[in-house]
CSV table of C-alpha atoms and ligand atoms in Angstrom, one decimal:
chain,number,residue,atom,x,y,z
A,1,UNK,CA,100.4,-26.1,130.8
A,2,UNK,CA,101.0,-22.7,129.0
A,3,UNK,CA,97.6,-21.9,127.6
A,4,UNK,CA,99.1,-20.5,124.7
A,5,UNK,CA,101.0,-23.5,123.9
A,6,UNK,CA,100.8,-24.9,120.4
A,7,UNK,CA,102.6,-27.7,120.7
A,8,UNK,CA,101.8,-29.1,123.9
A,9,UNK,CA,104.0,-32.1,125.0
A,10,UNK,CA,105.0,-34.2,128.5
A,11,UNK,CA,101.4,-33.1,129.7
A,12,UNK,CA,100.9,-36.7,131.1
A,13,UNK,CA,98.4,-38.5,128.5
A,14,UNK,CA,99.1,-39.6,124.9
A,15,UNK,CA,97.6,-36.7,122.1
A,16,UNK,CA,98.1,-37.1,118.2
A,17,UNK,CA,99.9,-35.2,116.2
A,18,UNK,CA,100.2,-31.5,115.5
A,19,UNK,CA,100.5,-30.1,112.4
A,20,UNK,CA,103.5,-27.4,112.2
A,21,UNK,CA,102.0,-23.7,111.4
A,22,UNK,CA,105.1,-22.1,110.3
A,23,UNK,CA,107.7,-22.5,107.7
A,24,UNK,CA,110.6,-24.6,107.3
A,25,UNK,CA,112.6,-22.8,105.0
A,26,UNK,CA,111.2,-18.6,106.4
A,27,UNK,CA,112.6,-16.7,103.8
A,28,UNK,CA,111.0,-17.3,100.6
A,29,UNK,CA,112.6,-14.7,98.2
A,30,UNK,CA,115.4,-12.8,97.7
A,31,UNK,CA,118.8,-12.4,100.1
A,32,UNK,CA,121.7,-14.1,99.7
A,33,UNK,CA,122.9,-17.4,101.1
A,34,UNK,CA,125.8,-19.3,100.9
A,35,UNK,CA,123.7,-22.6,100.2
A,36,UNK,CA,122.7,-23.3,96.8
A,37,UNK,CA,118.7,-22.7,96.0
A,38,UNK,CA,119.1,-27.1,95.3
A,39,UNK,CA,120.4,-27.2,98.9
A,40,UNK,CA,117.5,-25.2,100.1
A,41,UNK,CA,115.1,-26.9,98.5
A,42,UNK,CA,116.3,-30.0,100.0
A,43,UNK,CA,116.5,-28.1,103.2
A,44,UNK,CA,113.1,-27.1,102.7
A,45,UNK,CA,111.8,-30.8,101.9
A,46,UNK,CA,114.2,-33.1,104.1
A,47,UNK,CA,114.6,-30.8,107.0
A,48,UNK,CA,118.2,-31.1,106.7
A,49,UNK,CA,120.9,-31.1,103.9
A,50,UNK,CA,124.8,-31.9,103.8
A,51,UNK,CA,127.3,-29.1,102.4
A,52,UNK,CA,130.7,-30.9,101.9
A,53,UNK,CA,133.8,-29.9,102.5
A,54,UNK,CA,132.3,-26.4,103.9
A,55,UNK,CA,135.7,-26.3,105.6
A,56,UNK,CA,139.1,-26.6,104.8
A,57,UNK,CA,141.4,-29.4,106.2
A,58,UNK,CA,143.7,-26.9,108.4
A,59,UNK,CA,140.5,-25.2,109.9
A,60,UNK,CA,139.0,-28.7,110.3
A,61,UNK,CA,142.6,-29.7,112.4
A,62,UNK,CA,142.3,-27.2,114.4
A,63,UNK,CA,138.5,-27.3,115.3
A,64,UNK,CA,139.2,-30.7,115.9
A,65,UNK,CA,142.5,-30.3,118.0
A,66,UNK,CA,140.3,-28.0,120.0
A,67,UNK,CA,137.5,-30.6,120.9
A,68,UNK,CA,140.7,-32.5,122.5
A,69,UNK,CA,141.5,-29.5,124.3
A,70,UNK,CA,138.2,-28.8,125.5
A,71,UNK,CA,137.4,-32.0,126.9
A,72,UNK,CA,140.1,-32.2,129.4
A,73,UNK,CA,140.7,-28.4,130.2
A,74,UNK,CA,138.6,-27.6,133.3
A,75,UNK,CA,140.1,-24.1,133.4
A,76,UNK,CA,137.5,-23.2,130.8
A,77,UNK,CA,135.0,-26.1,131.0
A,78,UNK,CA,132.8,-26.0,134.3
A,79,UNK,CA,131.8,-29.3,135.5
A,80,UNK,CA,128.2,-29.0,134.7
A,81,UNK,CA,128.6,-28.4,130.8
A,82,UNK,CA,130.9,-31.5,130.4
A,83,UNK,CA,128.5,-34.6,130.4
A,84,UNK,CA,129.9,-38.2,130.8
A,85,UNK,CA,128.6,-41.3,129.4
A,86,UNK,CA,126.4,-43.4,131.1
A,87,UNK,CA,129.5,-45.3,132.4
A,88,UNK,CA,131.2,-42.6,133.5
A,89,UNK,CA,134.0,-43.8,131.5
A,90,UNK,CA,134.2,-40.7,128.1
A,91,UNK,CA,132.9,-37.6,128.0
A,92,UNK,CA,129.5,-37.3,125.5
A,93,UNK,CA,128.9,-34.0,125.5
A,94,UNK,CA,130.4,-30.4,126.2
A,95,UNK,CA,127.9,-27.2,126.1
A,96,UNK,CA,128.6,-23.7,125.8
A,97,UNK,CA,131.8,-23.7,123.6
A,98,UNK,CA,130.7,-20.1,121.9
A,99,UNK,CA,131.3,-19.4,125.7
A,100,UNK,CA,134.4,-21.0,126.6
A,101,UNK,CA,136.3,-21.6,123.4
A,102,UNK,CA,137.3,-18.2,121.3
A,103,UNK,CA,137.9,-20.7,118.3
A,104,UNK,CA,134.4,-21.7,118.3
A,105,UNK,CA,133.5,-18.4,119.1
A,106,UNK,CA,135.4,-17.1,115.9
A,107,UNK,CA,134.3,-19.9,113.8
A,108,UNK,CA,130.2,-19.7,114.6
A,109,UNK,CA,130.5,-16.0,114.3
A,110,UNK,CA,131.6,-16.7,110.2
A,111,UNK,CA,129.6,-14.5,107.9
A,112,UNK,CA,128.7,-17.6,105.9
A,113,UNK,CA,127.1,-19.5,109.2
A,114,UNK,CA,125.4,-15.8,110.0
A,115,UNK,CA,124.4,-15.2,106.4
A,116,UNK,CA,123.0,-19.0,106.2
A,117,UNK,CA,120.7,-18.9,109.8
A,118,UNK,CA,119.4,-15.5,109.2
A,119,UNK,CA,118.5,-16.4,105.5
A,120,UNK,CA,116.8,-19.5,107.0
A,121,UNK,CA,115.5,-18.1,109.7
A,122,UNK,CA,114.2,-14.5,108.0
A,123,UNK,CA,115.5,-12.5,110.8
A,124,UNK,CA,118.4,-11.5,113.0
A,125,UNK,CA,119.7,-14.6,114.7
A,126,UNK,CA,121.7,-15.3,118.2
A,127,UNK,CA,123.0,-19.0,119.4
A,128,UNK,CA,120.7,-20.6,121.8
A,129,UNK,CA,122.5,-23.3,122.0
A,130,UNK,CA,126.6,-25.0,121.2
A,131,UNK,CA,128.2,-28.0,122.1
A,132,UNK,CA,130.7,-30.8,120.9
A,133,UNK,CA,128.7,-34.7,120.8
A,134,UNK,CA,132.3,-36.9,120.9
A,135,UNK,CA,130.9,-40.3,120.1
A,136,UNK,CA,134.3,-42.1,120.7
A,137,UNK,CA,135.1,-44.9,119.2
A,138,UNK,CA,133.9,-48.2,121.1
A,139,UNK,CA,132.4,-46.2,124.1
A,140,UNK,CA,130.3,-43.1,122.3
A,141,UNK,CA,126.8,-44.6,123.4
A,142,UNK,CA,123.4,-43.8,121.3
A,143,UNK,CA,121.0,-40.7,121.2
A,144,UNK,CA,116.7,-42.0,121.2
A,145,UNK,CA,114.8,-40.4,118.4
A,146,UNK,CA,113.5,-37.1,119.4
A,147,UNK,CA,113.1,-33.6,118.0
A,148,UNK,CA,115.2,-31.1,119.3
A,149,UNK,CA,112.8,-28.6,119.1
A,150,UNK,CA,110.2,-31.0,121.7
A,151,UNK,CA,112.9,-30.4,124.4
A,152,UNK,CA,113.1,-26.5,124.0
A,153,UNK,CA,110.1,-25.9,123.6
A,154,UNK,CA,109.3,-28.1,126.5
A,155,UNK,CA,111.8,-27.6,129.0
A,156,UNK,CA,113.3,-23.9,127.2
A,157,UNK,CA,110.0,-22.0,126.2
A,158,UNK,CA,110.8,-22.1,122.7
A,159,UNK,CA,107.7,-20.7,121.1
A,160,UNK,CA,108.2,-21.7,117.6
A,161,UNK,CA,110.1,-23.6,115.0
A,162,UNK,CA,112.1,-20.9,113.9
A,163,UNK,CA,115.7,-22.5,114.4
A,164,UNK,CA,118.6,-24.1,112.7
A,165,UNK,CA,121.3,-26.3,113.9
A,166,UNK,CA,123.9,-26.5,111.6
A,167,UNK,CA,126.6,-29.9,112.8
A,168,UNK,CA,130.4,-29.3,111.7
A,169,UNK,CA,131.4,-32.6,111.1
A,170,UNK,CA,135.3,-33.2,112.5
A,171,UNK,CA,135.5,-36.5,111.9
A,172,UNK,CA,134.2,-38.5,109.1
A,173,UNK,CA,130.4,-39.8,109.6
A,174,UNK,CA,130.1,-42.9,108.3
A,175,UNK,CA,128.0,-45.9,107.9
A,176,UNK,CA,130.0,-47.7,111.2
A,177,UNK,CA,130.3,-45.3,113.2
A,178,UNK,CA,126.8,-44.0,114.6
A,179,UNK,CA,125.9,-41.8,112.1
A,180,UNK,CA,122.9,-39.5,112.7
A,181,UNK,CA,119.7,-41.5,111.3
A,182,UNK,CA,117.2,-38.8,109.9
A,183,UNK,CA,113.3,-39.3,108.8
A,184,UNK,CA,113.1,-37.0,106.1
A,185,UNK,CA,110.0,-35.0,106.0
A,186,UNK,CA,109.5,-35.7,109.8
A,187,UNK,CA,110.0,-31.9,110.3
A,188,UNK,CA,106.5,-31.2,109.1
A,189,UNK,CA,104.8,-32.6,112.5
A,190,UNK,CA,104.8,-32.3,116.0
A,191,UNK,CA,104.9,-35.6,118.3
A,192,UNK,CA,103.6,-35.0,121.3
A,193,UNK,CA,105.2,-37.4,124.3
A,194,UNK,CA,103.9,-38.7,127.3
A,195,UNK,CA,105.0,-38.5,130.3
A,196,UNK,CA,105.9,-35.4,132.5
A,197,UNK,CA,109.4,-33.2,132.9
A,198,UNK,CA,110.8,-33.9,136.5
A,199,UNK,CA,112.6,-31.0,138.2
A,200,UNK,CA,116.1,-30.8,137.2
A,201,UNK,CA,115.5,-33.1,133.9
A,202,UNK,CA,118.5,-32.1,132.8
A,203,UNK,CA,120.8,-33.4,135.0
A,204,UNK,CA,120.3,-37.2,134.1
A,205,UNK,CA,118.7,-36.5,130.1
A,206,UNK,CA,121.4,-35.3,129.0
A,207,UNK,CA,123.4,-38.8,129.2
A,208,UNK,CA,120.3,-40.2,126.8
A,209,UNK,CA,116.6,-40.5,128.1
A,210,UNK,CA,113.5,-42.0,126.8
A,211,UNK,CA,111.5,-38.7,128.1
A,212,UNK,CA,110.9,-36.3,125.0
A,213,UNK,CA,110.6,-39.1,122.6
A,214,UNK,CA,107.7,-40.1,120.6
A,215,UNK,CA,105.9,-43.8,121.2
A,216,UNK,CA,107.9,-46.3,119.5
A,217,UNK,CA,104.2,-46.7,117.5
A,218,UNK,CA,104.6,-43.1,116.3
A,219,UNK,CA,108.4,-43.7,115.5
A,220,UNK,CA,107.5,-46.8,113.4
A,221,UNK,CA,104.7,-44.8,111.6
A,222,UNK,CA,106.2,-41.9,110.2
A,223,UNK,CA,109.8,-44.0,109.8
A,224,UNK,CA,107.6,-46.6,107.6
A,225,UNK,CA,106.5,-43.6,105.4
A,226,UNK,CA,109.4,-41.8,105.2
A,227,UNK,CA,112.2,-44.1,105.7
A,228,UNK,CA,115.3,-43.3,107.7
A,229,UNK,CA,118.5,-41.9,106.1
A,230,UNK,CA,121.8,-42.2,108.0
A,231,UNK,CA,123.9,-38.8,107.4
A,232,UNK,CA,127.1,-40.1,106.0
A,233,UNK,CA,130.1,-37.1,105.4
A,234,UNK,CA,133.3,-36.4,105.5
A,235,UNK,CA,135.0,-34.4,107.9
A,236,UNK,CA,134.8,-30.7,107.3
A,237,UNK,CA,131.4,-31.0,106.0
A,238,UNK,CA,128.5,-29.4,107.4
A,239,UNK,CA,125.1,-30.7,108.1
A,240,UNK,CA,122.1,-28.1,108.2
A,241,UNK,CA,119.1,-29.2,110.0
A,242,UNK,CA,115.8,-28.0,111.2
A,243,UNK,CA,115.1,-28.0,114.1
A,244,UNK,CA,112.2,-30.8,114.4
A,245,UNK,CA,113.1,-33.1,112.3
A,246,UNK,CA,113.3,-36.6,113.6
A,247,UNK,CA,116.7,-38.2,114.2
A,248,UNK,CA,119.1,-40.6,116.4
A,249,UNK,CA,122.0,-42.3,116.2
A,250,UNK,CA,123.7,-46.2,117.2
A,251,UNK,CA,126.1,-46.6,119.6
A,252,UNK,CA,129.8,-46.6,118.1
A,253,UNK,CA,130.9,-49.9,118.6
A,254,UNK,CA,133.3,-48.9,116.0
A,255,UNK,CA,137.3,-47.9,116.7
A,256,UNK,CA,136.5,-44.9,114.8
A,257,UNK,CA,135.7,-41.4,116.9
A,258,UNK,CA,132.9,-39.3,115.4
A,259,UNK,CA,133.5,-35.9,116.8
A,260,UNK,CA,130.9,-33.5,115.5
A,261,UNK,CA,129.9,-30.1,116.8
A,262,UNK,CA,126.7,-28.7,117.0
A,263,UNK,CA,125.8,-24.5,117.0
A,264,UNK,CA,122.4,-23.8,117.4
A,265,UNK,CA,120.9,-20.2,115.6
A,266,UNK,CA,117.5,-18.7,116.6
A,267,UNK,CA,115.8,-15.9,115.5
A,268,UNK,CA,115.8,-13.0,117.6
A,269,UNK,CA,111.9,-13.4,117.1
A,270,UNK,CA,112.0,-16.6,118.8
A,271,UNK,CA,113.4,-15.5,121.8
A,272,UNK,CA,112.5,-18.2,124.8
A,273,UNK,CA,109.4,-17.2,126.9
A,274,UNK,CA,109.2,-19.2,130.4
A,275,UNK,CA,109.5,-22.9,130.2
A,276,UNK,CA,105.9,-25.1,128.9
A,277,UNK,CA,106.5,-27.6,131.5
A,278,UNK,CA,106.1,-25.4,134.3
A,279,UNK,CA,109.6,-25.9,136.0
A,280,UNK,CA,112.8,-23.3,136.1
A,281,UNK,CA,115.1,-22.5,133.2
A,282,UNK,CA,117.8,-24.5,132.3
A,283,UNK,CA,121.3,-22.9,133.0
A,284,UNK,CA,122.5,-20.2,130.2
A,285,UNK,CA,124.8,-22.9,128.6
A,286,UNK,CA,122.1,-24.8,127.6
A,287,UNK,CA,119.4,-22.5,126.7
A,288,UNK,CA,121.1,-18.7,126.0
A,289,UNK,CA,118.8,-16.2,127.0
A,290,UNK,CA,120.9,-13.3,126.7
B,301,6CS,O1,118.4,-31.0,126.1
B,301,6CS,C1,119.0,-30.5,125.1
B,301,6CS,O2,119.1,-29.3,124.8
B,301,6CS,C2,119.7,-31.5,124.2
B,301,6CS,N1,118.9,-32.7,124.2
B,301,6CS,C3,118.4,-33.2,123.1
B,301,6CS,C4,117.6,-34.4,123.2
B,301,6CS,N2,118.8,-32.7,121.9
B,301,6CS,C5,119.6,-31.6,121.7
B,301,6CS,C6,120.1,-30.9,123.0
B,301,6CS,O3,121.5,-30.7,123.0
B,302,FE,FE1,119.2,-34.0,118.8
């Protein structure tokens, strides 16, 4: 273990939880941001907040048209940043697509998405991280609650909370068709897991993994205090969350796809040290190190 590791996790016995000691929402005054001060303020509280219809229809048809593309094209795909399902039988996940996709590229570079992370984040920002979760209908299989920021911290070197994920919503997210389940206010602590990062974690996690989520005892605690919210929108919304707040989401058993794409900002203060766990980097499309 890093001994300048503040939020020590994976270190192979149970340890309560940690306080965070930095902000949620970093800029306090001033600057402008395309989210309303309400929407920050729910930001601030919730550790995320929907925008609807942040994009139009067209741009939503042709970010989603491009998620088709994308997940069949190995010209610009390697093999390694698509993920199947468990089954083998859909693709999950594809990483990277500020990389391989100029459409992505051109729409995460948007003033309003720069504009909003670095007003968040108080800083410059870069992507860490981008990807498309698919979710088809019938075969898009669940995510186990964890915090986003446990894993890149963990396995990435993340030092501190100080990044954003903003989802683009391409299809609508509904109550049927595994919506993201939030705890609200979870963002506020740290859970430590048990357990201990094997080499190459990555290669199988990424299909869904119990490693890098809290005790189901934890889960049940702060979920009883906080309740769970499922984020329900319509396509061409966005969804802005922190990065540690608590959240999962159902299998689809639905017929109805739920295509949403993830881009990743972090403050060019934040920059990823070497890894807590001890083992190597992850590969550049998951953890950009530019
Ligand atoms: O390992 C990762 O980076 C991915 N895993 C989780 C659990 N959340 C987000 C991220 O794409
Ligand atoms: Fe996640």
């Amino acid at each position: 273990m890093n001994i300048a590791d503040k939020y020590p996790s994976r270190t192979g016995n149970a340890s309560s939880v940690i306080m965070r000691d930095c902000p949620v929402l970093h800029r306090k005054h001033g600057g402008s941001c395309p989210l309303s001060k309400e929407d920050l303020s729910h930001y601030e509280d919730n550790g995320f907040v929907v925008v609807e219809d942040w994009l139009s229809q067209d741009t939503t048809a042709e970010l989603r048209a491009e998620t088709l593309r994308l997940r069949s094209d190995s010209a610009s795909v390697d093999i390694e940043e698509r993920v199947t399902e468990r089954s083998g039988e859909s693709i999950r996940t594809v990483y990277g697509i500020h990389k391989n996709s100029a459409l992505f590229a051109r729409a995460f570079s948007n003033a309003r998405f720069v504009e909003l992370s670095s007003h968040i984040l108080n800083s410059d920002t870069y992507i860490h991280q981008s990807r498309i979760n698919y979710k088809d209908g019938f075969s898009g299989r669940e995510f186990f609650w964890h915090s986003d920021f446990e894993t890149w911290h963990v396995e990435d070197g993340m030092p501190e909370m100080r990044c954003v994920s903003i989802l683009i919503a391409l299809d609508n997210n509904s109550l049927v068709n595994g919506p993201i389940l939030v705890i609200p206010r979870s963002q506020r602590q740290f859970y430590p897991c048990v357990g201990t990062t094997p080499k190459d974690h990555f290669k199988t996690s990424l299909m869904g993994s119990r490693l890098g989520s809290p005790s189901e005892d934890q889960i049940a605690k702060v979920a009883q205090t906080y309740g769970i919210v499922p984020v329900v929108c319509r396509k061409g919304s966005i969804v802005v969350f922190d990065c540690n707040v608590l959240h999962a989401s159902n299998n689809n058993i639905s017929p109805f796809d739920r295509t949403n794409v993830f881009v990743v900002y972090n403050s060019v203060e934040n920059r990823l040290q070497a890894p807590y766990c001890g083992r190597s980097q992850r590969p550049e499309y998951l953890a950009s190190r530019r």
